[in-house]
Every structure is written in C-alpha cells, then in structure tokens.
Tab-separated table of C-alpha atoms and ligand atoms in Angstrom:
chain	number	residue	atom	x	y	z
T	1	ASP	CA	-42.358	97.855	227.181
T	2	LYS	CA	-39.967	100.061	229.091
T	3	GLY	CA	-38.480	97.195	231.045
T	4	ASN	CA	-37.041	98.614	234.277
T	5	HIS	CA	-36.510	102.067	232.759
T	6	ARG	CA	-38.535	105.100	233.716
T	7	HIS	CA	-38.905	106.317	230.169
T	8	PHE	CA	-38.550	104.864	226.671
T	9	MET	CA	-35.812	107.473	226.063
T	10	GLU	CA	-33.787	106.030	228.913
T	11	LYS	CA	-34.302	102.496	227.668
T	12	GLU	CA	-33.342	103.519	224.147
T	13	ILE	CA	-30.129	105.235	225.296
T	14	HIS	CA	-29.100	102.101	227.146
T	15	GLU	CA	-30.035	99.886	224.214
T	16	GLN	CA	-27.330	101.463	222.017
T	17	PRO	CA	-24.548	98.966	222.469
T	18	GLU	CA	-26.972	96.151	221.410
T	19	VAL	CA	-28.572	97.920	218.431
T	20	ILE	CA	-25.243	99.204	217.150
T	21	SER	CA	-24.146	95.561	217.202
T	22	HIS	CA	-27.100	94.672	214.991
T	23	ALA	CA	-26.383	97.432	212.630
T	24	LEU	CA	-22.731	96.456	212.422
T	25	SER	CA	-23.566	92.823	211.647
T	26	ALA	CA	-25.452	94.015	208.532
T	27	TYR	CA	-22.712	96.333	207.298
T	28	ILE	CA	-19.452	94.694	208.477
T	29	ASP	CA	-17.800	91.452	207.518
T	30	PHE	CA	-16.298	90.524	210.900
T	31	ILE	CA	-14.080	87.799	209.492
T	32	GLU	CA	-12.294	89.897	206.855
T	33	ASN	CA	-12.656	93.176	208.824
T	34	LYS	CA	-14.249	94.731	205.769
T	35	VAL	CA	-17.328	96.655	204.951
T	36	SER	CA	-20.086	94.414	203.569
T	37	PRO	CA	-21.706	94.874	200.219
T	38	ALA	CA	-24.865	96.238	201.992
T	39	ALA	CA	-22.909	99.449	202.621
T	40	THR	CA	-22.177	100.012	198.953
T	41	ALA	CA	-25.510	99.332	197.338
T	42	ILE	CA	-24.872	102.541	195.397
T	43	ASP	CA	-21.938	102.591	192.975
T	44	PHE	CA	-19.830	105.376	194.575
T	45	SER	CA	-17.010	105.000	192.058
T	46	ARG	CA	-19.023	106.761	189.414
T	47	VAL	CA	-20.761	109.574	191.322
T	48	PRO	CA	-19.249	113.059	191.099
T	49	SER	CA	-20.959	114.302	194.323
T	50	LEU	CA	-23.465	113.418	196.974
T	51	ALA	CA	-26.498	115.280	198.242
T	52	ILE	CA	-27.817	114.686	201.746
T	53	SER	CA	-31.183	115.865	202.929
T	54	ALA	CA	-32.986	115.282	206.213
T	55	CYS	CA	-34.630	117.010	209.178
T	56	GLY	CA	-33.714	117.471	212.836
T	57	THR	CA	-31.486	114.856	214.328
T	58	ALA	CA	-31.323	112.910	211.080
T	59	TYR	CA	-30.036	116.041	209.404
T	60	LEU	CA	-27.302	116.319	212.056
T	61	ALA	CA	-26.336	112.730	211.396
T	62	GLY	CA	-26.162	113.679	207.733
T	63	LEU	CA	-23.798	116.530	208.553
T	64	ILE	CA	-21.428	114.252	210.299
T	65	GLY	CA	-21.706	111.893	207.366
T	66	LYS	CA	-20.701	114.781	205.096
T	67	TYR	CA	-17.429	115.142	207.001
T	68	TRP	CA	-16.775	111.387	206.568
T	69	PHE	CA	-17.640	111.141	202.923
T	70	GLU	CA	-15.442	114.154	202.211
T	71	ARG	CA	-12.588	112.811	204.223
T	72	TYR	CA	-12.579	109.136	203.418
T	73	ALA	CA	-14.147	109.024	199.985
T	74	ARG	CA	-12.998	112.474	198.781
T	75	LEU	CA	-16.532	113.102	197.535
T	76	PRO	CA	-17.968	116.638	197.570
T	77	VAL	CA	-21.148	116.613	199.702
T	78	GLU	CA	-24.058	118.990	199.826
T	79	ALA	CA	-26.036	118.564	203.148
T	80	ASP	CA	-29.067	120.589	204.060
T	81	VAL	CA	-32.240	120.511	206.028
T	82	ALA	CA	-34.886	119.048	203.753
T	83	SER	CA	-37.256	122.050	204.136
T	84	GLU	CA	-34.516	124.208	202.529
T	85	PHE	CA	-33.094	121.623	200.147
T	86	ARG	CA	-36.422	120.998	198.422
T	87	TYR	CA	-37.014	124.658	197.563
T	88	ARG	CA	-33.446	125.786	196.772
T	89	ASN	CA	-33.575	124.670	193.196
T	90	ILE	CA	-30.087	123.169	193.594
T	91	PRO	CA	-28.262	122.456	190.339
T	92	LEU	CA	-27.472	118.718	190.844
T	93	PRO	CA	-25.650	116.607	188.294
T	94	LYS	CA	-27.887	113.681	187.362
T	95	GLU	CA	-24.938	111.321	187.773
T	96	ALA	CA	-24.844	112.281	191.496
T	97	ALA	CA	-26.277	110.262	194.338
T	98	ALA	CA	-28.666	111.613	196.964
T	99	PHE	CA	-29.301	110.267	200.446
T	100	PHE	CA	-32.327	110.745	202.564
T	101	ILE	CA	-31.952	110.042	206.242
T	102	SER	CA	-35.068	109.468	208.258
T	103	GLN	CA	-35.973	107.401	211.266
T	104	SER	CA	-39.660	107.250	210.422
T	105	GLY	CA	-39.257	107.274	206.651
T	106	GLU	CA	-42.357	109.476	206.468
T	107	THR	CA	-41.075	113.018	207.072
T	108	ALA	CA	-42.891	115.274	204.579
T	109	ASP	CA	-39.972	117.618	203.687
T	110	THR	CA	-37.497	114.794	203.387
T	111	LEU	CA	-39.835	112.895	201.032
T	112	ALA	CA	-40.317	116.028	198.911
T	113	SER	CA	-36.563	116.422	198.581
T	114	LEU	CA	-36.331	112.782	197.510
T	115	ARG	CA	-38.946	113.346	194.885
T	116	TYR	CA	-37.137	116.396	193.675
T	117	CYS	CA	-33.950	114.409	193.267
T	118	ARG	CA	-35.767	111.561	191.577
T	119	GLU	CA	-37.199	113.962	189.017
T	120	ASN	CA	-33.698	115.138	188.369
T	121	GLY	CA	-32.442	111.579	187.715
T	122	LEU	CA	-30.202	111.109	190.737
T	123	ALA	CA	-29.549	107.685	192.283
T	124	ILE	CA	-31.598	107.668	195.551
T	125	GLY	CA	-30.462	106.004	198.776
T	126	ALA	CA	-32.622	105.922	201.912
T	127	VAL	CA	-31.037	105.587	205.373
T	128	VAL	CA	-34.186	104.615	207.352
T	129	ASN	CA	-35.287	102.855	210.433
T	130	ALA	CA	-38.736	102.014	209.147
T	131	ARG	CA	-38.212	99.750	206.129
T	132	GLU	CA	-41.855	99.656	205.209
T	133	SER	CA	-41.982	103.462	204.799
T	134	THR	CA	-42.727	105.786	201.951
T	135	ILE	CA	-39.111	107.083	201.754
T	136	ALA	CA	-37.804	103.455	201.667
T	137	ARG	CA	-40.307	102.466	198.972
T	138	GLU	CA	-39.405	105.386	196.710
T	139	SER	CA	-35.617	104.769	196.888
T	140	ASP	CA	-33.252	102.800	194.629
T	141	ALA	CA	-31.272	101.504	197.504
T	142	ILE	CA	-32.345	101.108	201.144
T	143	PHE	CA	-29.837	101.287	204.002
T	144	PRO	CA	-31.760	100.109	207.083
T	145	ILE	CA	-30.299	101.364	210.362
T	146	LEU	CA	-31.674	98.395	212.381
T	147	ALA	CA	-32.236	100.404	215.553
T	148	GLY	CA	-35.547	98.700	216.351
T	149	PRO	CA	-38.641	100.739	217.220
T	150	GLU	CA	-37.839	104.165	218.653
T	151	ILE	CA	-40.670	105.383	220.859
T	152	GLY	CA	-39.252	108.409	222.619
T	153	VAL	CA	-39.798	111.593	220.557
T	154	ALA	CA	-36.231	112.585	221.179
T	155	SER	CA	-34.111	110.469	218.850
T	156	THR	CA	-31.165	108.681	220.475
T	157	LYS	CA	-30.483	105.188	219.232
T	158	ALA	CA	-31.638	106.062	215.731
T	159	PHE	CA	-29.022	108.803	215.657
T	160	THR	CA	-26.058	106.620	216.612
T	161	CYS	CA	-27.266	103.799	214.279
T	162	GLN	CA	-27.596	106.385	211.443
T	163	LEU	CA	-24.010	107.385	212.175
T	164	THR	CA	-22.822	103.743	212.200
T	165	VAL	CA	-24.373	103.051	208.842
T	166	LEU	CA	-23.081	106.285	207.354
T	167	ALA	CA	-19.604	105.500	208.623
T	168	ALA	CA	-19.632	102.073	206.999
T	169	MET	CA	-20.974	103.628	203.751
T	170	ALA	CA	-18.167	106.292	203.713
T	171	ILE	CA	-15.459	103.669	204.186
T	172	GLY	CA	-17.064	101.538	201.498
T	173	ALA	CA	-17.264	104.583	199.182
T	174	GLY	CA	-13.560	105.224	199.938
T	175	ARG	CA	-12.628	101.713	198.931
T	176	MET	CA	-14.583	101.923	195.718
T	177	ARG	CA	-13.036	105.253	194.883
T	178	GLY	CA	-9.526	104.134	195.747
T	179	THR	CA	-9.157	106.783	198.535
T	180	VAL	CA	-9.099	104.194	201.308
T	181	SER	CA	-6.675	101.308	201.102
T	182	GLU	CA	-7.424	97.730	202.170
T	183	THR	CA	-5.289	98.188	205.281
T	184	GLU	CA	-6.991	101.464	206.134
T	185	GLU	CA	-10.348	99.865	205.702
T	186	GLN	CA	-9.433	97.071	208.091
T	187	ALA	CA	-8.215	99.550	210.662
T	188	LEU	CA	-11.336	101.737	210.378
T	189	VAL	CA	-13.586	98.685	210.532
T	190	ARG	CA	-11.836	97.492	213.732
T	191	HIS	CA	-12.659	100.807	215.315
T	192	LEU	CA	-16.361	100.425	214.393
T	193	VAL	CA	-16.408	96.941	215.813
T	194	GLU	CA	-15.131	98.232	219.170
T	195	MET	CA	-18.084	100.519	219.632
T	196	PRO	CA	-20.623	98.351	221.395
T	197	ARG	CA	-18.140	97.449	224.175
T	198	LEU	CA	-16.906	100.999	224.541
T	199	MET	CA	-20.466	102.332	224.653
T	200	ALA	CA	-21.483	99.954	227.342
T	201	GLY	CA	-18.485	101.084	229.400
T	202	VAL	CA	-19.280	104.751	228.904
T	203	LEU	CA	-22.980	104.381	229.768
T	204	LYS	CA	-21.914	102.977	233.146
T	205	SER	CA	-18.979	105.249	233.851
T	206	VAL	CA	-20.562	108.635	233.195
T	207	GLN	CA	-23.955	108.053	234.781
T	208	PRO	CA	-23.414	109.378	238.385
T	209	GLN	CA	-21.512	112.417	237.213
T	210	VAL	CA	-24.045	113.270	234.528
T	211	GLU	CA	-26.891	113.143	237.037
T	212	GLY	CA	-25.161	115.620	239.325
T	213	LEU	CA	-24.532	117.937	236.477
T	214	ALA	CA	-28.059	117.623	235.188
T	215	ARG	CA	-29.299	118.996	238.523
T	216	ASP	CA	-27.222	122.156	237.979
T	217	LEU	CA	-28.300	122.412	234.296
T	218	SER	CA	-31.936	122.178	235.262
T	219	ARG	CA	-31.542	125.580	237.029
T	220	CYS	CA	-30.156	127.315	233.951
T	221	ARG	CA	-31.981	129.383	231.450
T	222	ASP	CA	-29.536	129.001	228.520
T	223	VAL	CA	-26.869	126.544	227.621
T	224	LEU	CA	-24.200	126.896	224.908
T	225	TYR	CA	-22.626	123.801	223.188
T	226	LEU	CA	-19.409	124.148	221.236
T	227	GLY	CA	-17.507	121.756	219.024
T	228	ARG	CA	-15.240	121.644	215.988
T	229	GLY	CA	-15.058	119.067	213.144
T	230	THR	CA	-17.604	116.284	213.664
T	231	SER	CA	-18.125	117.668	217.209
T	232	PHE	CA	-19.781	120.652	215.691
T	233	PRO	CA	-22.856	118.826	214.464
T	234	LEU	CA	-22.749	116.947	217.741
T	235	ALA	CA	-22.876	120.292	219.581
T	236	MET	CA	-26.040	121.153	217.620
T	237	GLU	CA	-27.443	117.695	218.440
T	238	GLY	CA	-26.725	118.218	222.170
T	239	ALA	CA	-28.574	121.575	222.067
T	240	LEU	CA	-31.468	120.159	220.157
T	241	LYS	CA	-31.907	117.262	222.559
T	242	LEU	CA	-31.788	119.580	225.619
T	243	LYS	CA	-34.338	122.024	224.231
T	244	GLU	CA	-36.685	119.311	222.996
T	245	ILE	CA	-37.171	117.619	226.324
T	246	SER	CA	-36.138	120.039	229.066
T	247	TYR	CA	-37.383	123.297	227.277
T	248	ILE	CA	-34.124	124.954	228.310
T	249	HIS	CA	-32.853	127.308	225.636
T	250	ALA	CA	-29.736	125.864	224.092
T	251	GLU	CA	-27.529	126.673	221.066
T	252	GLY	CA	-24.931	124.555	219.347
T	253	TYR	CA	-22.118	126.447	217.659
T	254	ALA	CA	-18.938	125.720	215.737
T	255	ALA	CA	-16.259	126.556	218.351
T	256	GLY	CA	-14.570	128.905	215.907
T	257	GLU	CA	-17.779	130.980	215.643
T	258	LEU	CA	-17.808	131.816	219.332
T	259	LYS	CA	-16.025	135.090	218.804
T	260	HIS	CA	-18.249	135.991	215.946
T	261	GLY	CA	-21.319	136.535	218.111
T	262	PRO	CA	-22.326	134.127	220.864
T	263	ILE	CA	-19.458	135.126	223.138
T	264	ALA	CA	-21.534	138.182	223.895
T	265	LEU	CA	-24.058	135.979	225.728
T	266	ILE	CA	-21.499	134.517	228.167
T	267	ASP	CA	-21.575	135.420	231.818
T	268	GLU	CA	-21.406	133.410	235.069
T	269	ASN	CA	-24.934	132.099	234.517
T	270	MET	CA	-24.105	130.457	231.240
T	271	PRO	CA	-22.878	126.861	231.144
T	272	VAL	CA	-20.767	126.239	228.097
T	273	ILE	CA	-20.549	122.558	227.118
T	274	VAL	CA	-17.371	121.955	225.151
T	275	ILE	CA	-17.122	118.729	223.148
T	276	ALA	CA	-13.454	118.319	222.688
T	277	PRO	CA	-12.023	114.876	221.992
T	278	PHE	CA	-8.184	114.912	221.636
T	279	ASP	CA	-8.249	115.177	217.823
T	280	ARG	CA	-6.389	117.415	215.367
T	281	PHE	CA	-8.674	120.347	216.409
T	282	PHE	CA	-8.195	119.924	220.091
T	283	GLU	CA	-5.869	122.907	220.743
T	284	LYS	CA	-8.027	125.220	218.778
T	285	THR	CA	-11.183	124.194	220.621
T	286	VAL	CA	-9.445	124.530	223.986
T	287	SER	CA	-8.452	128.086	223.135
T	288	ASN	CA	-12.119	128.906	222.368
T	289	MET	CA	-12.989	127.274	225.716
T	290	GLN	CA	-10.466	129.464	227.469
T	291	GLU	CA	-12.041	132.538	225.918
T	292	ALA	CA	-15.408	131.459	227.232
T	293	ALA	CA	-13.936	130.747	230.697
T	294	ALA	CA	-12.241	134.175	230.778
T	295	ARG	CA	-15.726	135.755	230.451
T	296	GLY	CA	-16.972	133.803	233.416
T	297	GLY	CA	-18.664	131.078	231.470
T	298	ARG	CA	-19.087	127.848	233.485
T	299	ILE	CA	-17.278	125.207	231.487
T	300	VAL	CA	-18.376	121.601	231.155
T	301	LEU	CA	-15.655	119.814	229.275
T	302	ILE	CA	-16.382	116.570	227.568
T	303	THR	CA	-13.136	115.020	226.520
T	304	ASP	CA	-11.041	111.873	226.646
T	305	THR	CA	-8.022	110.854	228.768
T	306	LYS	CA	-5.503	112.463	226.437
T	307	GLY	CA	-7.541	115.708	226.214
T	308	ALA	CA	-7.853	115.904	229.990
T	309	ALA	CA	-4.102	115.430	230.438
T	310	ALA	CA	-3.313	118.115	227.799
T	311	CYS	CA	-5.617	120.558	229.623
T	312	GLY	CA	-3.674	120.425	232.884
T	313	ASP	CA	-5.302	122.091	235.820
T	314	LEU	CA	-7.971	123.999	233.922
T	315	GLN	CA	-10.863	125.061	236.113
T	316	THR	CA	-14.182	123.600	234.978
T	317	MET	CA	-17.650	123.122	236.405
T	318	ALA	CA	-17.222	119.487	235.352
T	319	THR	CA	-15.027	117.394	233.117
T	320	ILE	CA	-16.651	114.327	231.719
T	321	LEU	CA	-13.980	111.818	230.858
T	322	LEU	CA	-14.435	109.386	228.029
T	323	PRO	CA	-12.023	106.783	226.682
T	324	ASP	CA	-9.453	107.645	224.004
T	325	VAL	CA	-10.973	106.348	220.726
T	326	ASP	CA	-10.316	106.750	217.029
T	327	GLU	CA	-11.638	109.925	215.411
T	328	LEU	CA	-14.094	107.886	213.284
T	329	ILE	CA	-16.078	106.662	216.275
T	330	GLN	CA	-15.817	109.787	218.486
T	331	PRO	CA	-19.229	111.108	217.448
T	332	MET	CA	-20.958	107.930	218.502
T	333	ILE	CA	-19.123	107.682	221.809
T	334	PHE	CA	-19.494	111.339	222.620
T	335	SER	CA	-23.183	111.195	221.819
T	336	LEU	CA	-23.769	109.180	225.004
T	337	PRO	CA	-23.055	111.809	227.692
T	338	ILE	CA	-24.833	114.401	225.606
T	339	GLN	CA	-28.034	112.286	225.421
T	340	LEU	CA	-27.821	111.409	229.166
T	341	LEU	CA	-27.278	114.991	230.110
T	342	ALA	CA	-30.474	116.108	228.260
T	343	TYR	CA	-32.379	113.121	229.658
T	344	HIS	CA	-31.501	113.669	233.308
T	345	THR	CA	-31.969	117.366	233.090
T	346	ALA	CA	-35.496	116.777	231.756
T	347	VAL	CA	-36.117	114.279	234.554
T	348	PHE	CA	-35.152	116.890	237.153
T	349	MET	CA	-37.449	119.429	235.520
T	350	GLY	CA	-40.304	116.882	235.572
T	351	THR	CA	-41.225	117.282	231.914
T	352	ASP	CA	-42.947	114.604	229.851
T	353	VAL	CA	-39.678	113.176	228.522
T	354	ASP	CA	-41.065	110.720	225.994
T	355	GLN	CA	-43.746	113.048	224.647
T	356	PRO	CA	-42.458	116.599	225.025
T	357	ARG	CA	-44.973	119.402	224.402
T	358	ASN	CA	-45.612	120.506	220.810
T	359	LEU	CA	-43.621	117.691	219.249
T	360	ALA	CA	-44.590	114.607	217.214
T	361	LYS	CA	-42.520	111.508	216.605
T	362	SER	CA	-43.250	111.597	212.909
T	363	VAL	CA	-43.676	114.927	211.104
T	364	THR	CA	-45.806	114.222	208.038
T	365	VAL	CA	-46.875	117.804	207.490
T	366	GLU	CA	-44.674	120.457	205.892
R	1	M6R	O1	-38.340	110.469	211.277
R	1	M6R	P1	-37.235	111.465	210.909
R	1	M6R	O2	-35.892	110.949	211.188
R	1	M6R	O3	-37.343	111.900	209.443
R	1	M6R	O4	-37.456	112.735	211.809
R	1	M6R	C1	-36.717	113.862	211.691
R	1	M6R	C2	-36.893	114.779	212.860
R	1	M6R	O5	-38.230	115.188	212.983
R	1	M6R	C3	-36.428	114.197	214.157
R	1	M6R	O6	-35.081	113.751	214.074
R	1	M6R	C4	-36.506	115.211	215.298
R	1	M6R	O7	-35.643	116.252	215.161
R	1	M6R	C5	-36.336	114.502	216.646
R	1	M6R	N1	-37.379	114.820	217.557
R	1	M6R	C6	-34.994	114.833	217.287
R	1	M6R	O8	-34.839	114.278	218.555
C-alpha cells in the first residue's frame, strides 16, 4: 500500500526517519549511548582485514562502509562489485572477515562471492534486508537492516539502513580493536541517534527546491555528480539513481578525478551536482567545483550551513542547504536530496518510477 504517495519509491524515501529508528534500536543501546552486541556479532579484534562484496546500491553502501572501517577500526578493507570480486581470485587470509550486503539476499553474484569466501575459510557476515534469504542462510552472522519491504526497484531506504548498520558495526569494530575510545563511541552514537529527527527535517525543508530543480534536470541529457571522501560513493549513488529511473545519462566521479577526464564534457548544458558537506575535504572539492564553473558547467551545490557560508557569493544554478552534522552521518543525510532529485526528475519525465524499464528488483541471474 502506497498510502497517500504516488509511488512506492516516494513512500520509501519518506519512511526513512522511521525505519532508521528501527535499525538504530537493534544496534544501539540508547541508555548507555553504546553500540549493541548485535553490531559486533563478528569478532573484529582478531581479523587482519575485511572484504566487502555487493552489487549496485548495496556495493556503494559497502564503499562508504570501507571508509568507516578504515577510519574508525583501522582495518584494511577490500570492497568490490560482486561480479568482479568472485572472479578475481583474490588472495584472502582465512582469518579475515567478509561482508555481503544485499537488500534481497538473493543476488546471484553476491551469493557466488560469499561461497568463494566460505570455501576459503573466512568468517561470513550478511548485511541483508530479507532475513529469510539464501545469503542470510549461508552466513555465520546476520546483520538485518530492518528497512521493511522495499518495493521500488530503485533502492532508497535499504541504502540508508545499510549505511546505519555499517556505521554501528564500524564503531563496534573500533571499540573491539581499541581504536575508538569509550568517549568517542558515545559521541559517535549520539550522532547516529540524531539521524531520524534530522532526516525528517531535511525531507520537509528541501522538497520545494528539489522539485523546481528536477524540472530543469528533466530537460538535460547528461548530469555529472562529484564528491570526495564518503561523498564520492554518494556521487555514484546519485548518478545510479538518476539513470535508473529517469533514463538520463549520469556519471558519479571522485571530485579529484575531474581534471583527469570528465572536465572535457563540461559545457553550459551540463549540470554538475557537487556533494560538498563542510568536512576536511571541503576546500579541495570547492576548488574542483570552481574549475567546472569556469567551463560553463551549471553547478548544483549540495552543502550545509557552514559550507554555504564558506563559499560566499559563488554563482550556482541552485544551492541545496542541509543542516551541519557530524561527518559520520553526512552520507545518510546527504542521501535524501539525492534520492528526491532523482525521484522528482523521473516524475517530470513520466517514467515508470517503481518499475523502470529493463530492471528487476532482485537479480538472481549472473
Ligand atoms: O538485492 P541487492 O541489494 O543485492 O541488489 C543489488 C542491486 O541490484 C541493487 O542495489 C540495484 O542496484 C538497485 N536497483 C539500485 O537502486
């Protein structure tokens, strides 16, 4: 049931504050402000490295997870799309752990990667929405994302729930490995706990502006998304979402890669969506944005209050303003305008938003 929403995708976007609350209640101890044992069902203190394998949006969640596990738990992480991972013959230490992220729990390539890791003796963790799935059944530890059924082919709430669970796991891993102190854990957990309220605010505040912008995007042939740090996988997620449902060609790039190729594409017909929270990379990303603007690219800046202030009177096609939040939760908060932008663009184009052409919700063939 879509309730009073036009599409399941719209409903699922707006459900995020609620489902993230569910996910948090399973992985967070709200009284102690700590990560619950559910987040550390794998003994991270002993593993030398982590391997993450998944497809599509789940893979992009895994890439963000990689940044977190490296930063907070100081664990080396290998993250790859499952269709490459399974064939690469990766030398993996058998003491390592491997995670498979999948909404459906049935994706053929992800399952094949899991079996490869199992044969090699790794500890297997499944970050899944469907608990009764093959991937869940074949794992040593299950990390349910608790997003509830996701009907829209374009993944939205499963993505932010995957991120929430991965964030809790990375903090838990950091505690086990002694790289996150108790005080740091409490501070990080407090940021996670703020998410539902912040998300509800953002869903309301950006709506009118995003709709206006979507009208402009629906007339474009190509769109470039840029980001640095965890905003880089998010840039790829933004591009994936837009192409899936609006059929507009989009690319997501690491901001620093702009001058290594994609800058050649930029002219006055090319919107460049820059995901730039005011983090330690902000200045670098802004300088990439200025390079794009100098070539006539129409800039859509997605930033926060501090970022907007630091930019001064920069000319943009639009600036989407989000609240200032801790670096840990930026990917979840910044996902929202990105999802809404893809959604409303597709609505303007009149495509079948919930069942875009050529795509299936669950990809059980290789
Ligand atoms: O069920 P899974 O999470 O394993 O599916 C993986 C991808 O097929 C999926 O995320 C796909 O990329 C979505 N359509 C993205 O919106």
